[in-house]
């Protein structure tokens, strides 16, 4: 398995967490009038917390498989240009693990 495959899997999982919690927040915002206040508070606080944790995971959860340096948004938004780890120099496209 290439290191890029490992990093892409992590990225997909973390972005899926963010997307699902964001959709839940949007749905709760539109259903505000129809939900009881206690249920609205529980769902909005829960999905807001999961959204914040998901964003935090995107920032600090994507790490180099070899040296554990945080790649974060460098990998998420510059995937095609980031071919080597800035710290250890491992090539993400070679089968080096």
N, CA, C and O of each residue as an XYZ file, in Angstrom:
388
protein
N       0.843     -1.174      0.000
C       0.000      0.000      0.000
C       0.892      1.242      0.000
O       1.815      1.358      0.805
N       0.604      2.153     -0.902
C       1.383      3.385     -0.996
C       1.002      4.334      0.140
O      -0.131      4.302      0.620
N       1.936      5.173      0.570
C       1.606      6.157      1.612
C       0.483      7.102      1.191
O      -0.301      7.537      2.035
N       0.392      7.427     -0.108
C      -0.681      8.311     -0.573
C      -2.049      7.652     -0.367
O      -3.030      8.338     -0.078
N      -2.115      6.331     -0.514
C      -3.381      5.629     -0.280
C      -3.810      5.748      1.180
O      -4.988      5.948      1.474
N      -2.859      5.625      2.078
C      -3.150      5.758      3.509
C      -3.628      7.174      3.821
O      -4.602      7.362      4.549
N      -2.939      8.159      3.270
C      -3.309      9.551      3.517
C      -4.657      9.892      2.900
O      -5.447     10.622      3.498
N      -4.925      9.369      1.708
C      -6.223      9.625      1.066
C      -7.371      8.995      1.851
O      -8.456      9.571      1.938
N      -7.134      7.823      2.417
C      -8.165      7.173      3.230
C      -8.486      8.011      4.457
O      -9.656      8.214      4.783
N      -7.455      8.498      5.140
C      -7.681      9.357      6.303
C      -8.426     10.622      5.906
O      -9.353     11.053      6.593
N      -8.012     11.211      4.792
C      -8.641     12.451      4.334
C     -10.119     12.222      4.033
O     -10.958     13.046      4.400
N     -10.447     11.123      3.375
C     -11.841     10.837      3.048
C     -12.683     10.644      4.305
O     -13.809     11.134      4.384
N     -12.140      9.936      5.278
C     -12.875      9.695      6.524
C     -13.127     11.005      7.256
O     -14.250     11.266      7.688
N     -12.100     11.830      7.399
C     -12.244     13.079      8.141
C     -13.176     14.049      7.424
O     -13.987     14.713      8.070
N     -13.074     14.139      6.107
C     -13.958     15.033      5.370
C     -15.393     14.516      5.371
O     -16.332     15.309      5.312
N     -15.575     13.208      5.438
C     -16.927     12.649      5.537
C     -17.544     13.000      6.893
O     -18.733     13.312      6.965
N     -16.762     12.953      7.950
C     -17.254     13.358      9.271
C     -17.703     14.809      9.241
O     -18.771     15.141      9.756
N     -16.890     15.679      8.639
C     -17.227     17.096      8.554
C     -18.486     17.302      7.719
O     -19.358     18.084      8.099
N     -18.590     16.612      6.590
C     -19.737     16.807      5.699
C     -21.041     16.345      6.341
O     -22.053     17.042      6.260
N     -21.024     15.182      6.975
C     -22.248     14.663      7.593
C     -22.700     15.563      8.743
O     -23.890     15.842      8.883
N     -21.762     16.010      9.555
C     -22.157     16.877     10.670
C     -22.621     18.246     10.168
O     -23.507     18.850     10.773
N     -22.040     18.746      9.075
C     -22.503     20.019      8.509
C     -23.915     19.894      7.953
O     -24.739     20.787      8.148
N     -24.199     18.802      7.267
C     -25.551     18.576      6.741
C     -26.542     18.453      7.886
O     -27.661     18.961      7.799
N     -26.140     17.785      8.952
C     -27.013     17.668     10.122
C     -27.293     19.038     10.732
O     -28.427     19.330     11.110
N     -26.263     19.877     10.829
C     -26.474     21.235     11.346
C     -27.421     22.030     10.452
O     -28.279     22.758     10.949
N     -27.271     21.895      9.148
C     -28.148     22.615      8.229
C     -29.590     22.132      8.343
O     -30.518     22.941      8.332
N     -29.782     20.828      8.452
C     -31.135     20.286      8.591
C     -31.779     20.744      9.900
O     -32.962     21.083      9.927
N     -31.008     20.752     10.973
C     -31.541     21.188     12.265
C     -31.905     22.663     12.213
O     -32.892     23.080     12.819
N     -31.119     23.454     11.497
C     -31.427     24.882     11.386
C     -32.753     25.101     10.665
O     -33.512     25.996     11.037
N     -33.043     24.305      9.646
C     -34.308     24.448      8.932
C     -35.485     23.838      9.700
O     -36.628     24.257      9.518
N     -35.212     22.865     10.544
C     -36.282     22.221     11.310
C     -36.458     22.833     12.693
O     -37.097     22.232     13.557
N     -35.907     24.007     12.912
C     -35.954     24.657     14.215
C     -37.392     24.850     14.706
O     -37.669     24.649     15.889
N     -38.287     25.227     13.836
C     -39.672     25.501     14.235
C     -40.446     24.239     14.586
O     -41.414     24.285     15.346
N     -40.017     23.116     14.032
C     -40.797     21.886     14.168
C     -40.278     20.932     15.243
O     -40.960     19.968     15.593
N     -39.094     21.187     15.762
C     -38.517     20.328     16.799
C     -38.759     20.931     18.171
O     -38.761     22.153     18.325
N     -38.961     20.084     19.164
C     -39.004     20.604     20.536
C     -37.647     21.219     20.903
O     -36.602     20.782     20.419
N     -37.683     22.223     21.753
C     -36.472     22.971     22.092
C     -35.381     22.065     22.674
O     -34.208     22.239     22.343
N     -35.736     21.112     23.528
C     -34.722     20.248     24.139
C     -34.057     19.350     23.092
O     -32.840     19.166     23.120
N     -34.843     18.796     22.175
C     -34.281     17.963     21.109
C     -33.414     18.796     20.169
O     -32.358     18.348     19.723
N     -33.870     20.014     19.874
C     -33.078     20.913     19.034
C     -31.724     21.206     19.665
O     -30.698     21.172     18.985
N     -31.720     21.496     20.971
C     -30.457     21.794     21.665
C     -29.519     20.597     21.657
O     -28.321     20.754     21.422
N     -30.038     19.415     21.907
C     -29.199     18.215     21.950
C     -28.590     17.929     20.584
O     -27.390     17.676     20.473
N     -29.418     17.970     19.547
C     -28.916     17.652     18.207
C     -27.950     18.721     17.717
O     -26.922     18.396     17.123
N     -28.259     19.980     17.954
C     -27.379     21.043     17.459
C     -26.048     21.050     18.208
O     -25.001     21.238     17.589
N     -26.064     20.851     19.511
C     -24.800     20.794     20.255
C     -23.978     19.560     19.870
O     -22.756     19.638     19.742
N     -24.641     18.445     19.691
C     -23.928     17.224     19.303
C     -23.309     17.327     17.922
O     -22.139     16.993     17.735
N     -24.089     17.788     16.954
C     -23.543     17.884     15.602
C     -22.524     19.021     15.493
O     -21.581     18.923     14.708
N     -22.695     20.081     16.255
C     -21.689     21.151     16.280
C     -20.373     20.679     16.861
O     -19.304     21.049     16.375
N     -20.448     19.869     17.893
C     -19.232     19.311     18.489
C     -18.534     18.360     17.523
O     -17.313     18.408     17.376
N     -19.299     17.501     16.869
C     -18.715     16.576     15.893
C     -18.111     17.349     14.722
O     -17.065     16.961     14.203
N     -18.759     18.442     14.300
C     -18.226     19.270     13.223
C     -16.891     19.891     13.630
O     -15.941     19.889     12.847
N     -16.816     20.422     14.849
C     -15.569     21.029     15.329
C     -14.454     19.994     15.443
O     -13.309     20.270     15.087
N     -14.785     18.815     15.935
C     -13.784     17.747     16.034
C     -13.330     17.310     14.645
O     -12.147     17.036     14.439
N     -14.256     17.242     13.694
C     -13.900     16.882     12.323
C     -12.949     17.883     11.698
O     -11.989     17.496     11.032
N     -13.209     19.173     11.906
C     -12.314     20.212     11.390
C     -10.943     20.099     12.046
O      -9.919     20.248     11.378
N     -10.921     19.840     13.332
C      -9.654     19.657     14.038
C      -8.900     18.441     13.507
O      -7.679     18.490     13.359
N      -9.600     17.364     13.222
C      -8.960     16.181     12.649
C      -8.378     16.463     11.264
O      -7.314     15.946     10.925
N      -9.058     17.268     10.471
C      -8.517     17.619      9.156
C      -7.228     18.406      9.328
O      -6.275     18.204      8.576
N      -7.188     19.299     10.305
C      -5.982     20.099     10.524
C      -4.819     19.285     11.075
O      -3.703     19.386     10.566
N      -5.060     18.477     12.110
C      -3.934     17.816     12.775
C      -3.940     16.306     12.647
O      -3.001     15.656     13.105
N      -4.962     15.726     12.043
C      -5.054     14.269     11.987
C      -4.364     13.639     10.798
O      -4.079     12.442     10.815
N      -4.088     14.420      9.764
C      -3.438     13.871      8.576
C      -1.931     14.022      8.777
O      -1.378     15.118      8.689
N      -1.290     12.891      9.048
C       0.139     12.883      9.369
C       0.891     11.988      8.404
O       0.315     11.089      7.793
N       2.172     12.242      8.275
C       3.032     11.413      7.438
C       3.070     10.002      8.030
O       3.242      9.849      9.239
N       2.913      8.977      7.201
C       2.925      7.610      7.724
C       4.279      7.175      8.294
O       4.342      6.235      9.086
N       5.344      7.841      7.903
C       6.670      7.435      8.364
C       7.124      8.223      9.593
O       7.525      7.626     10.593
N       7.066      9.560      9.531
C       7.635     10.368     10.615
C       6.578     11.013     11.518
O       6.932     11.643     12.514
N       5.303     10.870     11.195
C       4.180     11.420     11.970
C       4.177     12.945     12.038
O       3.633     13.511     12.985
N       4.770     13.619     11.058
C       4.683     15.076     10.983
C       3.290     15.442     10.481
O       2.760     14.794      9.579
N       2.714     16.457     11.054
C       1.374     16.891     10.667
C       1.440     17.533      9.285
O       2.159     18.511      9.078
N       0.684     16.974      8.343
C       0.606     17.537      7.001
C      -0.596     18.459      6.871
O      -0.516     19.497      6.213
N      -1.693     18.093      7.485
C      -2.883     18.927      7.544
C      -3.380     19.416      6.211
O      -3.549     18.633      5.275
N      -3.615     20.710      6.120
C      -4.191     21.289      4.916
C      -3.222     21.308      3.748
O      -3.644     21.464      2.602
N      -1.925     21.152      4.016
C      -0.973     21.043      2.911
C      -1.315     19.858      2.037
O      -1.220     19.944      0.812
N      -1.708     18.763      2.638
C      -2.063     17.573      1.866
C      -3.472     17.655      1.318
O      -3.730     17.183      0.210
N      -4.374     18.234      2.057
C      -5.775     18.269      1.619
C      -5.941     19.126      0.366
O      -6.630     18.722     -0.572
N      -5.318     20.302      0.340
C      -5.539     21.219     -0.768
C      -4.436     21.190     -1.822
O      -4.643     21.697     -2.924
N      -3.282     20.619     -1.522
C      -2.179     20.581     -2.481
C      -1.740     19.143     -2.717
O      -0.546     18.847     -2.746
N      -2.701     18.262     -2.882
C      -2.402     16.832     -2.982
C      -1.507     16.511     -4.178
O      -0.577     15.713     -4.053
N      -1.768     17.111     -5.317
C      -0.994     16.784     -6.508
C       0.418     17.347     -6.437
O       1.339     16.753     -6.997
N       0.613     18.477     -5.762
C       1.942     19.069     -5.707
C       2.758     18.553     -4.534
O       3.983     18.674     -4.541
N       2.121     17.989     -3.545
C       2.841     17.469     -2.381
C       3.186     16.007     -2.638
O       2.388     15.111     -2.363
N       4.375     15.779     -3.165
C       4.781     14.414     -3.504
C       5.713     13.821     -2.467
O       5.861     12.600     -2.405
N       6.347     14.654     -1.649
C       7.272     14.199     -0.618
C       6.884     14.821      0.717
O       6.305     15.906      0.769
N       7.209     14.126      1.775
C       7.011     14.682      3.112
C       8.026     15.811      3.310
O       9.202     15.633      2.991
N       7.603     16.964      3.825
C       8.547     18.062      4.028
C       9.617     17.758      5.070
O      10.681     18.377      5.061
N       9.351     16.824      5.957
C      10.306     16.545      7.036
C      11.234     15.376      6.709
O      12.455     15.526      6.755
N      10.667     14.214      6.380
C      11.508     13.030      6.191
C      11.812     12.745      4.728
O      12.720     11.967      4.435
N      11.078     13.351      3.806
C      11.358     13.187      2.383
C      10.818     11.925      1.749
O      11.203     11.601      0.625
N       9.939     11.194      2.425
C       9.380      9.976      1.856
C       8.511     10.346      0.654
O       7.757     11.317      0.704
N       8.616      9.588     -0.401
C       7.804      9.814     -1.593
C       6.446      9.144     -1.363
O       6.372      7.953     -1.061
N       5.374      9.931     -1.511
C       4.043      9.413     -1.242
C       3.537      8.507     -2.351
O       2.575      7.769     -2.141
N       4.149      8.540     -3.512
C       3.658      7.759     -4.640
C       4.398      6.438     -4.845
O       3.966      5.621     -5.658
N       5.486      6.208     -4.140
C       6.219      4.942     -4.238
C       5.747      3.992     -3.149
O       5.256      4.417     -2.103
N       5.901      2.713     -3.408
C       5.524      1.695     -2.425
C       6.670      1.537     -1.433
O       7.431      0.571     -1.501
N       6.788      2.494     -0.510
C       7.962      2.543      0.361
C       7.687      2.110      1.792
O       8.600      2.136      2.617
N       6.486      1.722      2.110
C       6.204      1.284      3.488
C       6.309     -0.198      3.634
O       6.102     -0.726      4.727
